[in-house]
Amino acid sequence: MPTRFSNQLILDLEAVLSPPRFATYLREAGGDRQKAMALYCWNTDVSAAFYVMLQFCELSIRNGAVEAIETVFGANWHLNRGFVYTLPAPARGYRPREDLADCAAKLPTAGKVVAELKFAFWRFMFLKGQQPRIWDHHLARTFPGYDKALTLSQARARLFDDIDEVRKLRNRIAHHEPIFARNLAEDHARIRRIIEWRRPDVAAWLDGTQQVTTLLAGRP
């Protein structure tokens, strides 16, 4: 992207972005419109770079969870009432039990259900209540790279916390929101940790291909 913007281009870009959205960057840049645009471009680039890692992270989470769930509840776990009733049914906010029921009713296979469930669903798979029935027996197998200095309960709790923060980052990127105010180095570490716990060799491979750390070092 350009490193120098004409005044007209800044006005045009501000119209595309919307003045309130651009104002977020303008405040961070101390009112300097050139610096604000440079920050916006950097935010866009680093968001794109994170998106690559988020794909591997999300697949690590959901496929690791599915492997464990299938072992306990069978290949048709999405139809197993015993499993369904392990899910919370809050009065407000996201409802994992309802999400699963909706997907199971309209989709023909467990694989299609997995692809359709919201990312928030998988966070609920790592709640404390799932520890004895799923993670005490299957965390070490499905996330073999987990930190062995932690107990299985601590590892499950770490995954839950990491997934929650990754979900927040993912949602901001998906909605084209600024992420520059987050601790992006910590976000990168969380994402990498989840992938490493699932398959260490994949995390090591991504170290040589990802662009996040380079972009973080070059923030304007």
CSV table of C-alpha atoms in Angstrom, one decimal, residues 78 107-114:
chain,number,residue,atom,x,y,z
A,78,HIS,CA,-24.4,-34.4,17.0
A,107,LEU,CA,-27.6,-31.0,7.6
A,108,PRO,CA,-27.2,-34.7,6.7
A,109,THR,CA,-23.8,-35.5,8.2
A,110,ALA,CA,-21.7,-34.8,11.3
A,111,GLY,CA,-19.0,-33.4,9.0
A,112,LYS,CA,-21.3,-30.8,7.6
A,113,VAL,CA,-22.5,-29.9,11.0
A,114,VAL,CA,-18.9,-29.3,12.1
